[in-house]
PDB file of C-alpha atoms in Angstrom:
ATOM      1  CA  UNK P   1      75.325-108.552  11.343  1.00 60.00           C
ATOM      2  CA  UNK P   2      72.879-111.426  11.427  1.00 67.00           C
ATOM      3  CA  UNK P   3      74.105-114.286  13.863  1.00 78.00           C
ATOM      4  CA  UNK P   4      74.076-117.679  12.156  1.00 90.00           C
ATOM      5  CA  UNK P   5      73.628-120.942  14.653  1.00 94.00           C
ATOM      6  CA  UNK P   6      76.183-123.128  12.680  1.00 96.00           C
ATOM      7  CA  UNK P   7      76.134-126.753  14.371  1.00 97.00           C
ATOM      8  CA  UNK P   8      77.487-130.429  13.330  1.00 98.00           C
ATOM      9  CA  UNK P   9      81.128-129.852  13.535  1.00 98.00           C
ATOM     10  CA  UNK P  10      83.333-132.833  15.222  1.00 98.00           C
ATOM     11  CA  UNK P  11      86.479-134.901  15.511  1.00 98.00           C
ATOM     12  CA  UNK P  12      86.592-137.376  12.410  1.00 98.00           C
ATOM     13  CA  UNK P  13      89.185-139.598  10.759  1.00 98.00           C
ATOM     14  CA  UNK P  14      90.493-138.716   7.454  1.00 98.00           C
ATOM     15  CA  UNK P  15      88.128-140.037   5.068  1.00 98.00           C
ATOM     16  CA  UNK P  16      85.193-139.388   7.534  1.00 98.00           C
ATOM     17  CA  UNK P  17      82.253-136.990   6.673  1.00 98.00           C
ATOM     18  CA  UNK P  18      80.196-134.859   8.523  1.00 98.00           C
ATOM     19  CA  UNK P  19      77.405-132.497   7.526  1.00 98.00           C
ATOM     20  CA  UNK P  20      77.161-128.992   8.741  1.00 98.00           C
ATOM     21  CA  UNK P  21      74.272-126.776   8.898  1.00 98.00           C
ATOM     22  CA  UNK P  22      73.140-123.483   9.997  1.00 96.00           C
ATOM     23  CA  UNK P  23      70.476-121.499   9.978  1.00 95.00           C
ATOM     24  CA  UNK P  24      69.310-117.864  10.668  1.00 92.00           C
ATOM     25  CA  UNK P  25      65.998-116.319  12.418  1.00 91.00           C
ATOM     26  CA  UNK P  26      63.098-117.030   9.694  1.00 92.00           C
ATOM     27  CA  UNK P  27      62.528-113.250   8.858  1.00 92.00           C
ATOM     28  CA  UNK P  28      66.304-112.619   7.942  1.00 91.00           C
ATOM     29  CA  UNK P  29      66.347-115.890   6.431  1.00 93.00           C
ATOM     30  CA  UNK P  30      63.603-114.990   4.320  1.00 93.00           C
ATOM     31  CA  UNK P  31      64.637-111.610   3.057  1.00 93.00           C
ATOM     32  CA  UNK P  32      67.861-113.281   2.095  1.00 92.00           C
ATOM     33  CA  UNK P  33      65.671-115.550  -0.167  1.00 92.00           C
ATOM     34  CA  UNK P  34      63.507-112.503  -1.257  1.00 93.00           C
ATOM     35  CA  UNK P  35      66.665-110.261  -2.193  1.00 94.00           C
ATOM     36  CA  UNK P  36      68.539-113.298  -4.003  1.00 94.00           C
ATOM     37  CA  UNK P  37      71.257-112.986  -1.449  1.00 95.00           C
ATOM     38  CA  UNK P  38      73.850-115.800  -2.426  1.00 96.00           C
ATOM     39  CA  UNK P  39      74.848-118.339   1.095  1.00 96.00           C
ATOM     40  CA  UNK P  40      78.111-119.654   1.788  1.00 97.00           C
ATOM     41  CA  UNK P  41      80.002-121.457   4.134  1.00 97.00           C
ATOM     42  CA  UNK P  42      83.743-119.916   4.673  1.00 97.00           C
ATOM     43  CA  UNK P  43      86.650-121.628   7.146  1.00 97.00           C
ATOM     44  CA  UNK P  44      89.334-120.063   9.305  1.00 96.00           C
ATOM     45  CA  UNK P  45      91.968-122.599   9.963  1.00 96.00           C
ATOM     46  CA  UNK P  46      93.706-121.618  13.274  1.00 95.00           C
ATOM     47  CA  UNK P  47      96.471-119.244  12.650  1.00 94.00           C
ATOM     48  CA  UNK P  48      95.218-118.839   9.404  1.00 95.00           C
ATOM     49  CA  UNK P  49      93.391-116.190   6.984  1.00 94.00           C
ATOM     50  CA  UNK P  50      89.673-117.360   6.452  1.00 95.00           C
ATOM     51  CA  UNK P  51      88.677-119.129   3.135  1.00 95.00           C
ATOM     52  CA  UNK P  52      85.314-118.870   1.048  1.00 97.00           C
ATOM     53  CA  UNK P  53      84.150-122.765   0.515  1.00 98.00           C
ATOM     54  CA  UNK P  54      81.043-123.356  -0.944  1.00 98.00           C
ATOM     55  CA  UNK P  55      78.385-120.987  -1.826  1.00 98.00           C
ATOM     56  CA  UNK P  56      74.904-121.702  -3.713  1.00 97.00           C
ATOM     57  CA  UNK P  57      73.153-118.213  -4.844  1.00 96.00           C
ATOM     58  CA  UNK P  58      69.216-117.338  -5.464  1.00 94.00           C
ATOM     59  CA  UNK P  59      68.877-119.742  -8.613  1.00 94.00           C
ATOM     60  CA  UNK P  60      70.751-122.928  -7.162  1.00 95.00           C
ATOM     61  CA  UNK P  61      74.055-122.545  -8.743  1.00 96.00           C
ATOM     62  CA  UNK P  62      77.254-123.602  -6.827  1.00 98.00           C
ATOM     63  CA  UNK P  63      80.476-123.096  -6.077  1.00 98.00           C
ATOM     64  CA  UNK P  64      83.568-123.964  -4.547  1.00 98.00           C
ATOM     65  CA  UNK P  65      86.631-123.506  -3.858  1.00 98.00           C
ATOM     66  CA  UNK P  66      89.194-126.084  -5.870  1.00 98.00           C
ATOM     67  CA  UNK P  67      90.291-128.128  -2.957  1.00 98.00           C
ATOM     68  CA  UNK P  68      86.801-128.965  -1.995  1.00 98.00           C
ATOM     69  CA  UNK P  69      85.614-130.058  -5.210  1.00 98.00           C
ATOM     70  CA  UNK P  70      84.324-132.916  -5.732  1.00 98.00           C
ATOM     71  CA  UNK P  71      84.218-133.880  -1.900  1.00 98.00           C
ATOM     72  CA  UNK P  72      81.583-130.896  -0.677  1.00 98.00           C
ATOM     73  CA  UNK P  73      78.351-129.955  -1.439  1.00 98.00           C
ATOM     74  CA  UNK P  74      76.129-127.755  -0.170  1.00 98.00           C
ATOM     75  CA  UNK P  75      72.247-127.203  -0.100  1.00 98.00           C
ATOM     76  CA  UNK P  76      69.730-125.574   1.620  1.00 96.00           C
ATOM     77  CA  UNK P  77      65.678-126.047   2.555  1.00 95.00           C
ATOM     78  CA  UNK P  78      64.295-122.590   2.817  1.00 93.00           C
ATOM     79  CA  UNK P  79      61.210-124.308   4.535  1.00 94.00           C
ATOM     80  CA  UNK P  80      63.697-124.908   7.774  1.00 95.00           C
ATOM     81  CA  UNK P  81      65.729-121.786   7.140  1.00 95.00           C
ATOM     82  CA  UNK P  82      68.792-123.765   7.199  1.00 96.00           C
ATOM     83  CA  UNK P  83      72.073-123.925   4.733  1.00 97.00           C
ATOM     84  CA  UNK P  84      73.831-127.278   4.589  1.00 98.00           C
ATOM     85  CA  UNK P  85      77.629-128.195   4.055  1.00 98.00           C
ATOM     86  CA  UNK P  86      77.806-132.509   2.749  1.00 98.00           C
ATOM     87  CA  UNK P  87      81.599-133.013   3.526  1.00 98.00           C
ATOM     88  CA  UNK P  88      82.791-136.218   2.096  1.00 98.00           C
ATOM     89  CA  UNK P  89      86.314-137.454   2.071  1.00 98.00           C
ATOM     90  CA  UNK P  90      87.366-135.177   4.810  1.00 98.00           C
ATOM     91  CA  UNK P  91      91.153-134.381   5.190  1.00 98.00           C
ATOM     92  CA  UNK P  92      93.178-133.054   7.852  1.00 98.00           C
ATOM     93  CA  UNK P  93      93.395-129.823   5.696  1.00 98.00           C
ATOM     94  CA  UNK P  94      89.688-129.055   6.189  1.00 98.00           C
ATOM     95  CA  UNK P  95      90.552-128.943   9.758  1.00 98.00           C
ATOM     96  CA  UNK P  96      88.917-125.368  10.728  1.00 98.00           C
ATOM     97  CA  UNK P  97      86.338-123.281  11.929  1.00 97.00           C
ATOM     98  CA  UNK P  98      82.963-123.191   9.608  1.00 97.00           C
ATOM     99  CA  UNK P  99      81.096-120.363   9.191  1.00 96.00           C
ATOM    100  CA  UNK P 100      77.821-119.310   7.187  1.00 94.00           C
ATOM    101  CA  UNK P 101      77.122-116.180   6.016  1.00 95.00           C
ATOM    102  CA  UNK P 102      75.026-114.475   3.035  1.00 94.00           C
ATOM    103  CA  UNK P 103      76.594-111.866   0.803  1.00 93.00           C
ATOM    104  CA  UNK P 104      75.313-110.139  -2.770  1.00 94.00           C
ATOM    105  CA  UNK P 105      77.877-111.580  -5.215  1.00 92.00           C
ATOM    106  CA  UNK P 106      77.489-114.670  -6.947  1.00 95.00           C
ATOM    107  CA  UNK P 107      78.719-117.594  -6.327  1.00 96.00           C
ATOM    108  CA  UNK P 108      82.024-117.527  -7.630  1.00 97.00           C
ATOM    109  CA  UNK P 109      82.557-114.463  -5.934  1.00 96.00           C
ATOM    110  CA  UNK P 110      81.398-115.379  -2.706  1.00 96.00           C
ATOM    111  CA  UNK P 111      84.020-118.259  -2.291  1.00 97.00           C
ATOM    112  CA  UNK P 112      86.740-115.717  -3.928  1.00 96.00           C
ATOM    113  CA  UNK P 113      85.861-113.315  -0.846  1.00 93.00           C
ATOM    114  CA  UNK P 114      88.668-112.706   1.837  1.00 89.00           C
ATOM    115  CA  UNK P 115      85.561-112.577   4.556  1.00 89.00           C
ATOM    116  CA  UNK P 116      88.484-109.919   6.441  1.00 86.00           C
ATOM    117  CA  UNK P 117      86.350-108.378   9.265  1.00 83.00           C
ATOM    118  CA  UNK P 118      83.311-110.309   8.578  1.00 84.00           C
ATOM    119  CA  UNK P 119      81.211-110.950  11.906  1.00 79.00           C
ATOM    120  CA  UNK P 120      78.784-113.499  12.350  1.00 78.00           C
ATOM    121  CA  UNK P 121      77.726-116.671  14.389  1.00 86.00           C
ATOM    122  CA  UNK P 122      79.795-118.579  16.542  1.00 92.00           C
ATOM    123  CA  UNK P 123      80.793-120.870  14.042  1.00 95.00           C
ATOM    124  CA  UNK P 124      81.635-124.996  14.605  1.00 97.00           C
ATOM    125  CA  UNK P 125      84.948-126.480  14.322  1.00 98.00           C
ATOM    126  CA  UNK P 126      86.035-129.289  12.162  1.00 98.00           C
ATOM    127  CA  UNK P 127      88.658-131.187  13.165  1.00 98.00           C
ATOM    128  CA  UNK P 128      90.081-134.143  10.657  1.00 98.00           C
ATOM    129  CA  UNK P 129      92.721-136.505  12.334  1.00 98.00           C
ATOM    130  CA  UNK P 130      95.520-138.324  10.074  1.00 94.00           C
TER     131      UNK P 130
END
């Protein structure tokens, strides 16, 4: 599977923000854009199972999961290759391990995905103190 470079993760207050990206080799960046591959960002708490987040599909639609609403977005600049994850009002239930990743389902169904088994990059931790 393709390994993502996530980076930006940190140590930040509750309330705090931080902005994660990641980003793949340009090629199998590119064919993601060319086959309308949907990209997400999913978290694996420690001890925990993983959780789709945010995803944002071919046409620019997003979603996420319900306790990010409203404090995430996500984005991405095909010219640099590179997915984004805006995390505002940051609480010490965000506090995980970040991953990107690309799958075929929308959306929706990309943050409904278990991500059991999935393999990627190295991912970057989040950490939210109270």
């Amino acid at each position: 599977q393709v390994q993502w470079v996530e980076s930006g993760g940190g140590s930040v207050p509750a309330g705090g923000s931080l902005t994660l990206s990641c980003s793949a080799p340009e090629d199998i960046y590119e064919n993601y854009i060319n086959e309308d591959y949907c990209l997400g960002w999913f978290r694996q708490p420690l001890g925990k199972e993983r959780e789709g987040v945010a995803a944002i599909d071919s046409d620019g639609n997003t979603d996420f999961v319900d306790s990010v609403k409203g404090r995430f977005t996500i984005s991405k600049d095909n010219a640099k290759h590179t997915l984004y994850l805006q995390m505002n009002s940051l609480k010490p239930e965000d506090t995980a391990m970040y991953y990107c990743a690309a799958d075929r389902r929308s959306a929706r169904g990309f943050v409904q995905r278990l991500w059991v088994g999935y393999s990627g990059g190295q991912g970057t931790q989040v950490t939210v103190t109270s």
